[in-house]
Short mmCIF file of C-alpha atoms and ligand atoms in Angstrom, two decimals:
data_model
loop_
_atom_site.label_atom_id
_atom_site.label_comp_id
_atom_site.label_asym_id
_atom_site.label_seq_id
_atom_site.Cartn_x
_atom_site.Cartn_y
_atom_site.Cartn_z
CA MET Q 1 -24.57 -28.53 22.34
CA PRO Q 2 -22.18 -28.11 25.26
CA GLU Q 3 -22.80 -25.03 27.27
CA ASP Q 4 -19.35 -23.50 26.36
CA SER Q 5 -19.83 -23.97 22.85
CA ILE Q 6 -19.82 -20.93 20.45
CA PRO Q 7 -22.96 -20.78 18.34
CA LYS Q 8 -22.11 -20.78 14.65
CA LYS Q 9 -23.75 -17.49 14.02
CA SER Q 10 -21.46 -15.98 16.48
CA PRO Q 11 -19.64 -12.89 15.56
CA LEU Q 12 -16.65 -12.92 13.94
CA ASP Q 13 -13.32 -11.31 15.47
CA VAL Q 14 -9.86 -11.22 13.50
CA LEU Q 15 -6.45 -11.18 15.44
CA VAL Q 16 -3.55 -10.45 13.44
CA LEU Q 17 0.04 -11.59 14.70
CA ALA Q 18 2.38 -8.90 14.30
CA ALA Q 19 4.50 -8.61 17.20
CA GLY Q 20 7.70 -10.16 16.12
CA LEU Q 21 10.71 -8.14 14.77
CA GLY Q 22 11.41 -10.94 11.89
CA THR Q 23 14.80 -11.67 12.41
CA ARG Q 24 15.62 -13.31 9.02
CA MET Q 25 14.80 -9.84 7.52
CA LYS Q 26 18.08 -8.70 9.03
CA SER Q 27 16.61 -5.33 9.42
CA GLY Q 28 15.96 -2.64 12.04
CA VAL Q 29 12.63 -2.25 10.90
CA ALA Q 30 10.01 -4.48 11.98
CA LYS Q 31 9.10 -7.08 9.42
CA VAL Q 32 5.45 -6.31 8.87
CA LEU Q 33 6.46 -2.68 8.27
CA HIS Q 34 8.34 -3.34 5.04
CA LYS Q 35 6.44 -2.41 2.15
CA LEU Q 36 5.18 -4.53 -0.51
CA ASP Q 37 3.61 -2.83 -3.69
CA GLY Q 38 3.92 0.38 -1.64
CA ARG Q 39 1.98 -0.77 1.60
CA PRO Q 40 3.41 -2.06 4.63
CA LEU Q 41 2.80 -5.96 4.78
CA ILE Q 42 0.59 -5.32 7.92
CA ALA Q 43 -1.78 -3.20 5.84
CA HIS Q 44 -2.40 -5.70 3.12
CA VAL Q 45 -3.52 -8.16 5.91
CA CYS Q 46 -5.66 -5.83 7.49
CA LEU Q 47 -7.52 -4.69 4.45
CA ALA Q 48 -8.36 -8.39 3.42
CA ALA Q 49 -9.76 -8.64 7.10
CA THR Q 50 -11.62 -5.50 6.53
CA ALA Q 51 -13.52 -6.84 3.89
CA LEU Q 52 -15.00 -9.79 5.93
CA GLU Q 53 -16.48 -7.09 7.89
CA PRO Q 54 -15.62 -8.65 11.30
CA ARG Q 55 -16.97 -7.16 14.52
CA ASN Q 56 -13.35 -6.30 15.64
CA ILE Q 57 -9.97 -6.32 14.15
CA TYR Q 58 -7.14 -6.67 16.87
CA VAL Q 59 -3.53 -6.42 15.91
CA VAL Q 60 -0.85 -7.87 18.33
CA VAL Q 61 2.17 -5.68 18.24
CA GLY Q 62 5.54 -5.67 20.20
CA HIS Q 63 8.51 -4.49 18.04
CA GLN Q 64 7.80 -0.75 16.81
CA ALA Q 65 4.28 -0.71 18.23
CA GLU Q 66 3.88 2.99 17.60
CA GLN Q 67 4.94 2.74 13.95
CA VAL Q 68 2.88 -0.48 13.37
CA GLN Q 69 -0.36 1.93 14.84
CA ASP Q 70 0.60 4.36 12.40
CA ALA Q 71 0.92 2.37 9.60
CA VAL Q 72 -2.58 0.44 10.43
CA ASP Q 73 -4.37 3.88 11.09
CA LYS Q 74 -2.92 5.28 7.94
CA GLU Q 75 -4.23 2.61 5.95
CA LEU Q 76 -7.37 1.42 7.44
CA GLY Q 77 -8.72 4.58 9.00
CA THR Q 78 -7.98 5.48 12.72
CA GLY Q 79 -9.63 3.32 15.22
CA LYS Q 80 -10.58 0.39 12.69
CA ALA Q 81 -8.35 -1.99 14.39
CA SER Q 82 -7.35 -2.14 18.03
CA LEU Q 83 -3.72 -2.88 19.11
CA VAL Q 84 -2.92 -5.29 21.69
CA HIS Q 85 0.59 -5.36 23.31
CA GLN Q 86 2.85 -8.26 23.51
CA PRO Q 87 5.48 -6.88 25.68
CA GLN Q 88 8.15 -9.97 25.01
CA GLN Q 89 7.89 -12.16 22.10
CA HIS Q 90 7.52 -15.58 23.41
CA GLY Q 91 6.12 -17.22 20.27
CA THR Q 92 2.77 -17.18 18.40
CA GLY Q 93 0.96 -18.86 21.56
CA ASP Q 94 2.13 -16.19 23.67
CA ALA Q 95 0.88 -13.45 21.19
CA VAL Q 96 -2.53 -14.81 21.16
CA ILE Q 97 -2.48 -14.96 25.08
CA ALA Q 98 -1.54 -11.37 25.12
CA ALA Q 99 -5.31 -10.81 23.51
CA LYS Q 100 -6.72 -12.65 26.55
CA ASP Q 101 -8.41 -9.80 28.12
CA ALA Q 102 -10.02 -8.51 24.71
CA LEU Q 103 -11.11 -11.77 23.53
CA ALA Q 104 -11.41 -14.66 25.97
CA ASN Q 105 -15.26 -13.69 26.79
CA ALA Q 106 -16.02 -12.38 23.40
CA LYS Q 107 -17.81 -15.73 22.53
CA SER Q 108 -16.99 -15.09 18.98
CA THR Q 109 -15.07 -16.85 16.00
CA ILE Q 110 -11.72 -15.77 15.96
CA LEU Q 111 -9.94 -15.62 12.69
CA ILE Q 112 -6.20 -15.53 13.49
CA LEU Q 113 -3.87 -14.20 10.64
CA SER Q 114 -0.37 -13.47 10.28
CA GLY Q 115 1.16 -9.90 9.64
CA ASP Q 116 3.49 -11.58 7.54
CA VAL Q 117 0.96 -13.27 4.67
CA PRO Q 118 0.22 -10.27 2.62
CA LEU Q 119 -1.29 -11.87 -0.52
CA VAL Q 120 -4.21 -13.59 1.19
CA ARG Q 121 -7.60 -12.69 -0.51
CA ALA Q 122 -10.59 -11.77 1.37
CA GLU Q 123 -12.80 -14.34 -0.97
CA THR Q 124 -10.18 -16.88 0.49
CA LEU Q 125 -10.63 -16.19 4.01
CA ARG Q 126 -14.58 -15.76 3.60
CA GLY Q 127 -14.66 -19.40 2.32
CA PHE Q 128 -12.55 -20.52 5.07
CA VAL Q 129 -14.71 -18.83 7.79
CA ASN Q 130 -17.74 -19.98 6.40
CA LYS Q 131 -16.38 -23.63 6.22
CA HIS Q 132 -15.50 -23.42 9.79
CA LYS Q 133 -18.95 -21.82 10.88
CA SER Q 134 -20.93 -24.57 8.75
CA SER Q 135 -18.74 -27.28 10.74
CA SER Q 136 -19.05 -28.96 14.24
CA ALA Q 137 -15.23 -28.27 14.68
CA SER Q 138 -13.81 -25.71 17.23
CA CYS Q 139 -10.82 -25.21 15.52
CA THR Q 140 -9.98 -25.11 11.54
CA ILE Q 141 -6.51 -24.90 10.09
CA LEU Q 142 -5.89 -23.63 6.58
CA THR Q 143 -3.18 -25.87 4.99
CA ILE Q 144 -1.20 -25.65 1.76
CA ARG Q 145 0.83 -28.60 -0.07
CA LEU Q 146 4.36 -27.37 -0.82
CA GLU Q 147 7.05 -29.05 -3.03
CA ASN Q 148 9.34 -27.56 -0.47
CA PRO Q 149 7.87 -27.36 2.66
CA THR Q 150 11.37 -25.91 4.75
CA GLY Q 151 10.61 -23.72 7.48
CA TYR Q 152 6.85 -24.37 7.98
CA GLY Q 153 5.08 -26.29 10.38
CA ARG Q 154 3.86 -29.89 9.13
CA ILE Q 155 0.66 -31.16 9.32
CA VAL Q 156 0.49 -34.65 10.79
CA ARG Q 157 -2.42 -36.89 9.83
CA ASP Q 158 -3.49 -40.20 11.15
CA GLU Q 159 -4.01 -43.13 8.79
CA ALA Q 160 -7.67 -42.19 8.26
CA GLY Q 161 -6.43 -38.54 7.22
CA ALA Q 162 -7.66 -36.98 10.42
CA PHE Q 163 -5.65 -34.42 12.10
CA VAL Q 164 -3.09 -35.32 14.82
CA LYS Q 165 -0.89 -32.46 15.26
CA ILE Q 166 1.24 -29.80 13.98
CA VAL Q 167 5.13 -30.19 14.33
CA GLU Q 168 7.32 -27.40 13.67
CA GLN Q 169 10.24 -27.58 11.23
CA LYS Q 170 12.89 -27.47 14.13
CA ASP Q 171 10.75 -30.15 16.30
CA ALA Q 172 10.03 -32.61 13.39
CA ASN Q 173 11.69 -36.09 12.79
CA ASP Q 174 12.78 -36.87 9.62
CA GLU Q 175 9.60 -38.58 8.85
CA GLU Q 176 7.39 -35.47 9.67
CA ARG Q 177 10.02 -33.40 7.71
CA GLN Q 178 8.89 -35.37 4.56
CA THR Q 179 5.18 -34.19 4.83
CA ARG Q 180 4.51 -31.85 2.12
CA GLU Q 181 1.13 -30.43 3.73
CA VAL Q 182 2.14 -27.24 6.11
CA ASN Q 183 0.10 -24.97 8.35
CA ALA Q 184 -0.39 -21.50 6.72
CA GLY Q 185 -0.80 -19.82 9.89
CA ILE Q 186 -4.48 -18.90 9.23
CA TYR Q 187 -6.93 -20.41 11.79
CA CYS Q 188 -10.39 -20.20 12.99
CA PHE Q 189 -11.06 -20.90 16.63
CA ASP Q 190 -14.22 -20.65 18.89
CA SER Q 191 -12.91 -18.36 21.26
CA THR Q 192 -13.84 -20.24 24.73
CA LYS Q 193 -12.03 -23.22 23.62
CA LEU Q 194 -8.99 -21.44 22.13
CA PHE Q 195 -8.25 -19.58 25.49
CA ALA Q 196 -9.20 -22.73 27.56
CA ALA Q 197 -6.22 -24.68 25.52
CA LEU Q 198 -3.88 -21.75 25.55
CA ASP Q 199 -3.73 -22.12 29.21
CA LYS Q 200 -2.20 -25.55 28.80
CA ILE Q 201 0.60 -24.80 26.40
CA GLN Q 202 4.24 -25.14 27.26
CA PRO Q 203 7.39 -23.98 25.87
CA THR Q 204 8.81 -27.38 25.68
CA ASN Q 205 10.14 -27.44 22.25
CA SER Q 206 13.49 -26.49 20.50
CA GLN Q 207 12.78 -22.81 20.31
CA GLY Q 208 11.67 -22.46 24.06
CA GLU Q 209 8.56 -20.71 22.80
CA TYR Q 210 4.78 -20.79 23.50
CA TYR Q 211 3.69 -22.26 20.10
CA LEU Q 212 -0.09 -21.68 18.95
CA THR Q 213 0.46 -24.66 16.66
CA ASP Q 214 0.22 -26.76 19.84
CA VAL Q 215 -3.60 -25.40 20.52
CA PRO Q 216 -5.20 -27.83 17.95
CA ALA Q 217 -3.55 -31.06 19.25
CA ILE Q 218 -4.59 -29.98 22.91
CA LEU Q 219 -8.37 -29.38 21.77
CA LYS Q 220 -8.08 -32.85 19.98
CA GLY Q 221 -6.88 -34.56 23.22
CA ASP Q 222 -9.94 -32.91 24.65
CA GLY Q 223 -12.31 -34.38 22.53
CA GLU Q 224 -12.89 -31.55 20.23
CA GLU Q 225 -13.00 -31.75 16.38
CA VAL Q 226 -10.27 -30.09 14.53
CA ALA Q 227 -10.72 -29.48 10.91
CA LEU Q 228 -8.27 -29.10 7.93
CA TYR Q 229 -8.98 -26.64 5.05
CA GLN Q 230 -6.66 -27.40 2.20
CA HIS Q 231 -6.09 -24.54 0.03
CA SER Q 232 -5.12 -24.84 -3.55
CA ASP Q 233 -3.32 -21.56 -4.25
CA ALA Q 234 -0.20 -22.18 -2.11
CA ARG Q 235 1.67 -18.86 -3.23
CA GLU Q 236 -1.45 -16.75 -2.04
CA VAL Q 237 -0.64 -17.79 1.62
CA LEU Q 238 2.97 -17.88 2.04
CA GLY Q 239 4.50 -15.83 4.45
CA ILE Q 240 7.41 -13.65 3.93
CA ASN Q 241 10.38 -14.07 6.20
CA THR Q 242 13.26 -12.94 4.32
CA ARG Q 243 14.12 -10.11 1.79
CA ALA Q 244 14.67 -12.40 -0.89
CA GLU Q 245 11.09 -13.32 -0.54
CA LEU Q 246 9.90 -10.00 -0.26
CA ALA Q 247 11.47 -9.10 -3.63
CA GLU Q 248 9.67 -12.44 -5.29
CA PHE Q 249 6.29 -11.40 -3.91
CA GLU Q 250 6.90 -7.78 -5.17
CA ASN Q 251 7.74 -9.23 -8.68
CA LEU Q 252 4.66 -11.76 -8.59
CA ILE Q 253 2.10 -8.76 -7.81
CA ARG Q 254 3.65 -6.65 -10.25
CA ARG Q 255 3.67 -9.36 -13.31
CA ARG Q 256 -0.06 -9.99 -12.22
CA THR Q 257 -0.94 -6.39 -12.26
CA ILE Q 258 0.75 -5.65 -15.52
CA ARG Q 259 -0.95 -8.74 -17.33
CA ARG Q 260 -4.35 -7.43 -16.15
CA LEU Q 261 -3.66 -4.16 -17.58
CA MET Q 262 -2.56 -5.69 -20.86
CA LEU Q 263 -5.12 -8.19 -21.11
CA GLU Q 264 -8.28 -6.68 -19.45
CA ASP Q 265 -7.86 -2.86 -19.76
CA GLY Q 266 -5.93 -2.70 -23.27
CA VAL Q 267 -2.94 -0.80 -22.14
CA THR Q 268 0.49 -1.23 -24.10
CA PHE Q 269 3.56 -2.04 -22.30
CA ILE Q 270 6.98 -1.40 -24.45
CA ASP Q 271 8.86 -3.71 -22.00
CA PRO Q 272 6.23 -5.34 -19.53
CA SER Q 273 9.24 -6.56 -17.51
CA HIS Q 274 10.38 -2.87 -16.82
CA ALA Q 275 7.45 -1.27 -15.80
CA TYR Q 276 6.53 -0.78 -11.94
CA ILE Q 277 2.65 -0.19 -11.51
CA SER Q 278 1.04 -0.50 -8.25
CA ALA Q 279 -1.82 -2.97 -8.13
CA GLY Q 280 -4.13 0.07 -6.97
CA ALA Q 281 -3.47 2.00 -10.07
CA LYS Q 282 -5.92 2.57 -13.02
CA ILE Q 283 -4.67 3.13 -16.53
CA GLY Q 284 -7.29 3.53 -19.23
CA ARG Q 285 -7.32 1.83 -22.69
CA ASP Q 286 -4.84 2.67 -25.58
CA SER Q 287 -2.38 4.26 -22.99
CA ILE Q 288 1.35 3.45 -23.80
CA ILE Q 289 3.79 2.82 -20.98
CA HIS Q 290 7.57 3.10 -21.68
CA PRO Q 291 10.34 1.15 -19.72
CA ASP Q 292 11.32 2.34 -16.37
CA VAL Q 293 7.84 3.93 -15.75
CA HIS Q 294 6.62 3.83 -12.17
CA ILE Q 295 3.16 4.51 -11.40
CA GLN Q 296 2.22 4.38 -7.90
CA GLY Q 297 -0.27 4.37 -5.11
CA ASP Q 298 -3.94 4.96 -6.31
CA SER Q 299 -3.11 6.79 -9.31
CA VAL Q 300 -5.66 7.03 -12.10
CA LEU Q 301 -4.67 7.50 -15.96
CA GLY Q 302 -7.29 8.12 -18.58
CA GLU Q 303 -7.28 6.69 -22.23
CA ALA Q 304 -4.48 7.20 -24.81
CA CYS Q 305 -1.95 8.65 -22.29
CA GLU Q 306 1.65 8.22 -23.20
CA ILE Q 307 4.16 7.78 -20.35
CA GLN Q 308 7.72 7.97 -21.65
CA GLN Q 309 10.86 6.59 -20.20
CA GLY Q 310 11.75 7.01 -16.49
CA ALA Q 311 8.64 8.93 -15.28
CA ARG Q 312 7.29 8.47 -11.77
CA ILE Q 313 3.56 9.12 -10.72
CA VAL Q 314 2.52 8.85 -7.32
CA ASN Q 315 -1.12 9.46 -6.20
CA SER Q 316 -2.02 11.41 -9.15
CA SER Q 317 -4.66 11.62 -11.70
CA LEU Q 318 -4.35 12.19 -15.47
CA GLY Q 319 -7.08 12.68 -18.08
CA ASN Q 320 -7.23 11.42 -21.57
CA ARG Q 321 -4.65 11.94 -24.19
CA VAL Q 322 -2.00 13.34 -21.66
CA ALA Q 323 1.91 13.00 -22.51
CA ILE Q 324 4.40 12.52 -19.78
CA LYS Q 325 7.80 12.96 -21.29
CA ASP Q 326 10.94 11.43 -20.25
CA HIS Q 327 11.96 11.71 -16.51
CA CYS Q 328 9.30 13.25 -14.74
CA LEU Q 329 8.05 13.18 -11.20
CA ILE Q 330 4.40 13.95 -10.61
CA VAL Q 331 3.21 13.70 -6.86
CA ASP Q 332 -0.37 14.37 -5.80
CA SER Q 333 -1.33 16.34 -8.77
CA ASP Q 334 -4.19 16.45 -11.20
CA ILE Q 335 -3.53 16.98 -14.96
CA ALA Q 336 -6.66 17.32 -17.19
CA ASP Q 337 -7.21 16.01 -20.80
CA ASP Q 338 -4.68 16.89 -23.57
CA CYS Q 339 -1.86 18.16 -21.14
CA ALA Q 340 1.98 17.66 -21.81
CA VAL Q 341 4.61 17.47 -19.26
CA GLY Q 342 8.25 17.33 -19.27
CA PRO Q 343 10.73 16.16 -20.15
CA PHE Q 344 12.27 16.79 -16.81
CA ALA Q 345 9.48 18.29 -15.07
CA HIS Q 346 8.23 18.20 -11.47
CA LEU Q 347 4.69 18.40 -10.12
CA ARG Q 348 4.05 18.23 -6.52
CA MET Q 349 1.48 19.13 -3.68
CA ASN Q 350 -1.55 19.49 -5.46
CA ALA Q 351 -0.42 20.77 -8.68
CA LYS Q 352 -3.30 21.27 -11.03
CA MET Q 353 -3.26 21.68 -14.86
CA GLU Q 354 -6.42 22.48 -16.72
CA GLU Q 355 -6.93 21.14 -20.18
CA ARG Q 356 -4.31 21.87 -22.89
CA ALA Q 357 -1.76 23.11 -20.58
CA VAL Q 358 1.86 22.46 -21.10
CA VAL Q 359 4.56 22.14 -18.71
CA GLY Q 360 7.96 21.66 -20.05
CA ASN Q 361 11.83 21.22 -19.70
CA PHE Q 362 12.95 21.61 -16.18
CA VAL Q 363 9.67 23.28 -14.69
CA GLU Q 364 8.60 22.74 -11.23
CA VAL Q 365 5.12 23.17 -10.13
CA LYS Q 366 4.31 23.19 -6.48
CA LYS Q 367 0.76 23.77 -5.12
CA SER Q 368 -0.22 25.80 -8.22
CA GLN Q 369 -3.19 25.99 -10.80
CA ILE Q 370 -2.30 26.22 -14.61
CA GLY Q 371 -5.12 27.32 -16.68
CA ARG Q 372 -6.38 25.97 -20.08
CA GLY Q 373 -3.95 26.24 -22.57
CA THR Q 374 -1.40 27.99 -20.67
CA LYS Q 375 2.28 27.11 -21.15
CA SER Q 376 5.43 27.04 -19.39
CA MET Q 377 8.02 25.57 -21.33
CA HIS Q 378 11.42 26.16 -19.83
CA LEU Q 379 13.24 26.28 -16.61
CA THR Q 380 10.72 27.94 -14.16
CA TYR Q 381 9.51 27.68 -10.69
CA LEU Q 382 5.55 27.96 -10.18
CA GLY Q 383 4.87 27.84 -6.56
CA ASP Q 384 1.60 28.68 -4.57
CA ALA Q 385 0.38 30.41 -7.93
CA THR Q 386 -2.80 30.68 -9.67
CA ILE Q 387 -2.52 31.05 -13.42
CA GLY Q 388 -5.20 31.70 -15.79
CA GLU Q 389 -6.05 30.81 -19.39
CA ASN Q 390 -3.72 30.98 -22.62
CA THR Q 391 -1.06 32.62 -20.68
CA ASN Q 392 2.79 32.10 -21.77
CA ILE Q 393 5.18 31.81 -18.77
CA GLY Q 394 8.57 32.75 -20.32
CA ALA Q 395 11.67 30.90 -19.80
CA GLY Q 396 13.48 31.12 -16.21
CA THR Q 397 10.58 32.39 -14.59
CA VAL Q 398 10.36 32.38 -10.74
CA THR Q 399 7.32 32.77 -8.31
CA CYS Q 400 9.62 34.34 -5.57
CA ASN Q 401 6.93 32.77 -2.79
CA TYR Q 402 8.91 32.53 0.01
CA ASP Q 403 10.23 35.62 2.28
CA GLY Q 404 12.27 33.30 4.65
CA LYS Q 405 9.31 32.97 7.20
CA GLN Q 406 6.00 32.25 5.16
CA LYS Q 407 4.89 31.28 1.72
CA HIS Q 408 2.75 33.91 -0.52
CA PRO Q 409 0.58 33.56 -3.35
CA THR Q 410 1.04 34.60 -7.00
CA VAL Q 411 -1.87 35.50 -9.46
CA ILE Q 412 -1.43 35.67 -13.02
CA GLU Q 413 -4.49 36.23 -14.89
CA ASN Q 414 -5.60 35.29 -18.46
CA ASN Q 415 -3.92 36.20 -21.73
CA VAL Q 416 -0.69 37.21 -19.78
CA ARG Q 417 2.89 37.15 -21.38
CA ILE Q 418 5.76 36.81 -18.84
CA GLY Q 419 8.92 37.51 -20.23
CA SER Q 420 11.86 35.28 -19.91
CA ASP Q 421 13.71 35.62 -16.56
CA THR Q 422 10.82 37.40 -14.59
CA MET Q 423 10.99 37.56 -10.75
CA LEU Q 424 7.45 37.50 -9.42
CA VAL Q 425 7.88 38.65 -5.70
CA ALA Q 426 4.87 37.49 -4.06
CA PRO Q 427 2.34 38.14 -3.01
CA VAL Q 428 1.82 39.63 -6.37
CA ARG Q 429 -0.83 39.60 -9.13
CA VAL Q 430 -0.36 40.25 -12.81
CA GLY Q 431 -3.60 41.57 -14.39
CA GLU Q 432 -5.25 39.99 -17.69
CA GLY Q 433 -3.52 40.96 -20.99
CA SER Q 434 -0.43 42.19 -19.40
CA VAL Q 435 3.17 41.73 -20.23
CA THR Q 436 6.32 41.79 -18.37
CA ALA Q 437 9.54 42.40 -20.17
CA ALA Q 438 12.51 39.84 -19.74
CA GLY Q 439 14.57 40.24 -16.60
CA SER Q 440 11.75 42.16 -14.63
CA VAL Q 441 11.51 41.77 -11.12
CA VAL Q 442 7.86 42.33 -10.11
CA THR Q 443 7.52 43.40 -6.61
CA GLU Q 444 4.02 45.37 -7.18
CA ASP Q 445 0.71 44.28 -8.60
CA VAL Q 446 0.38 44.91 -12.41
CA PRO Q 447 -2.70 46.40 -13.69
CA PRO Q 448 -4.69 44.68 -16.69
CA ASN Q 449 -3.40 45.28 -20.13
CA THR Q 450 -0.09 46.97 -19.02
CA LEU Q 451 3.45 46.46 -19.86
CA VAL Q 452 6.14 46.49 -17.05
CA ALA Q 453 9.79 46.30 -17.44
CA GLY Q 454 13.02 46.57 -15.04
CA VAL Q 455 14.37 45.99 -11.65
CA PRO Q 456 12.12 46.87 -9.84
CA ALA Q 457 9.44 46.56 -12.74
CA LYS Q 458 7.95 49.89 -13.60
CA VAL Q 459 4.77 50.36 -15.86
CA LYS Q 460 6.14 51.30 -19.38
CA LYS Q 461 2.89 51.66 -21.08
CA LYS Q 462 -0.88 50.73 -21.20
CA LEU Q 463 -1.26 48.35 -23.91
CA THR Q 464 -4.83 49.05 -24.73
CA ASP Q 465 -7.43 51.70 -23.79
CA ALA Q 466 -9.08 49.36 -21.65
C1 UD1 W 501 4.51 -19.82 11.82
C2 UD1 W 501 3.89 -21.25 12.34
C3 UD1 W 501 4.08 -22.36 11.32
C4 UD1 W 501 3.45 -22.01 9.98
C5 UD1 W 501 4.00 -20.51 9.66
C6 UD1 W 501 3.10 -20.06 8.33
C7 UD1 W 501 4.17 -21.33 14.83
C8 UD1 W 501 4.97 -21.85 15.88
N1 UD1 W 501 4.24 -21.57 13.66
O1 UD1 W 501 5.92 -20.20 11.67
O2 UD1 W 501 3.56 -23.56 11.81
O3 UD1 W 501 4.06 -22.92 9.12
O4 UD1 W 501 3.86 -19.71 10.57
O5 UD1 W 501 3.55 -18.64 7.83
O6 UD1 W 501 3.17 -20.52 14.89
N2 UD1 W 501 4.65 -13.32 16.31
C9 UD1 W 501 4.02 -12.63 17.24
N3 UD1 W 501 4.73 -12.63 18.43
C10 UD1 W 501 5.65 -13.64 18.70
C11 UD1 W 501 5.99 -14.49 17.72
C12 UD1 W 501 5.49 -14.33 16.38
O7 UD1 W 501 3.40 -11.59 17.08
O8 UD1 W 501 5.91 -13.84 19.87
C13 UD1 W 501 3.88 -13.21 14.84
C14 UD1 W 501 4.98 -12.52 13.78
O9 UD1 W 501 5.08 -11.06 13.85
C15 UD1 W 501 4.34 -13.08 12.43
C16 UD1 W 501 3.53 -14.24 12.93
O10 UD1 W 501 3.29 -14.18 14.27
O11 UD1 W 501 3.64 -12.05 11.86
C17 UD1 W 501 4.13 -15.73 12.69
O12 UD1 W 501 5.35 -15.68 13.39
P1 UD1 W 501 6.66 -16.14 12.76
O13 UD1 W 501 7.92 -16.20 13.38
O14 UD1 W 501 6.86 -15.70 11.24
O15 UD1 W 501 6.48 -17.76 12.60
P2 UD1 W 501 7.01 -19.05 11.37
O16 UD1 W 501 8.29 -19.39 11.94
O17 UD1 W 501 6.76 -18.28 10.23
MG1 MG W 502 6.38 -16.52 9.37
#
């Protein structure tokens, strides 16, 4: 083995190219920050890379570097990927050169990915890296065959089928353009060989860019072996370059997710083409999803839930047999078995409902806990409240939790009846078994088993001798 060869058991480093603006998106937002299935494109790629357990992940950033960093940190955890800055975007070769300080002496196998190829699966990458490591090639290129190869770099082979070069669409002659085998933009390189060859690339092409795609032919010219690894599922490694492609991918992921939920998990969709379920969501068997329902993020729904038209559930968990009626918004909340919500209810910021609780028409629940069997059926705001069991909250109740400067808590104990149109001026506590009359403005704590009424509410009578 030549001295500068990288041993095949060398560590794996991943380099994700994500510095381009993505002109074809016609956007003020860097392409890799556009969202697919609720996650930035870059996050999809980095998560697939993470599953390979590489030594390091580097992301080459340029446009909107801070936002890309935030997106990567949010999805992977801070510090899981290191950023490399490419000050100006002079092409994919230049992007890799930007990582020279980090990687030129790494003595590793470098897997290069594009930030705009979001569907690539970890299994595919693992097979690809293993193929590279088990061969004597210093570069392996993942290729696909496309009916319509427009826009992609074409793979040129010699008569024996061996690699000759990659030629970009804009530099290809008519014959080369006929080639259906294209470069997916996924490569394995021996690090030392890669950086030695990058010193030789020139921007002598129609775009005046430094192409990474020139490196394999340079290696070949230097007597190195370049291997091609043809992957059969082309769609998995297609890049997103336009908004139309982004929408197609979204559609594809959605159809796959819903099919899996129907066939493997026993979920009923009234109209599968009008349901929007994130790939990360889980739904238990015999649940029924009506049209125009959105279930986003890592939401988890139990068995036999029914989610009616127009509801949106984000990063929330629902137990079994939960009914969500029409047009509810439920964000970062937790709903236990046999609860009912809506129509037109809004739960947010860690709202919690215990078993059999009911939140009805036009009720907003923020950062509050609603005890077992408690009901709040109509036109109510419950914020920063802790409510016990078997309590009834009358129509039009408001926890007045904000004094203009700070939020204050409301506590309502078990077996309370809050009359219609009660204002609970927080901080305030209503004791167990108490009743507020309709229209009360409760400014002071109410002892247990007491009826209060009026503005401000006064004790009217003790309800028992407790
Ligand atoms: C590239 C390949 C092409 C391949 C296709 C597969 C080159 C020259 N061409 O073309 O052969 O078929 O991918 O999807 O590599 N980037 C940077 N810095 C830059 C330029 C680009 O980081 O200066 C990043 C982009 O953000 C993107 C990735 O590199 O994530 C690919 O760039 P893009 O402009 O999309 O290349 P393609 O034209 O798709
Ligand atoms: Mg691209």
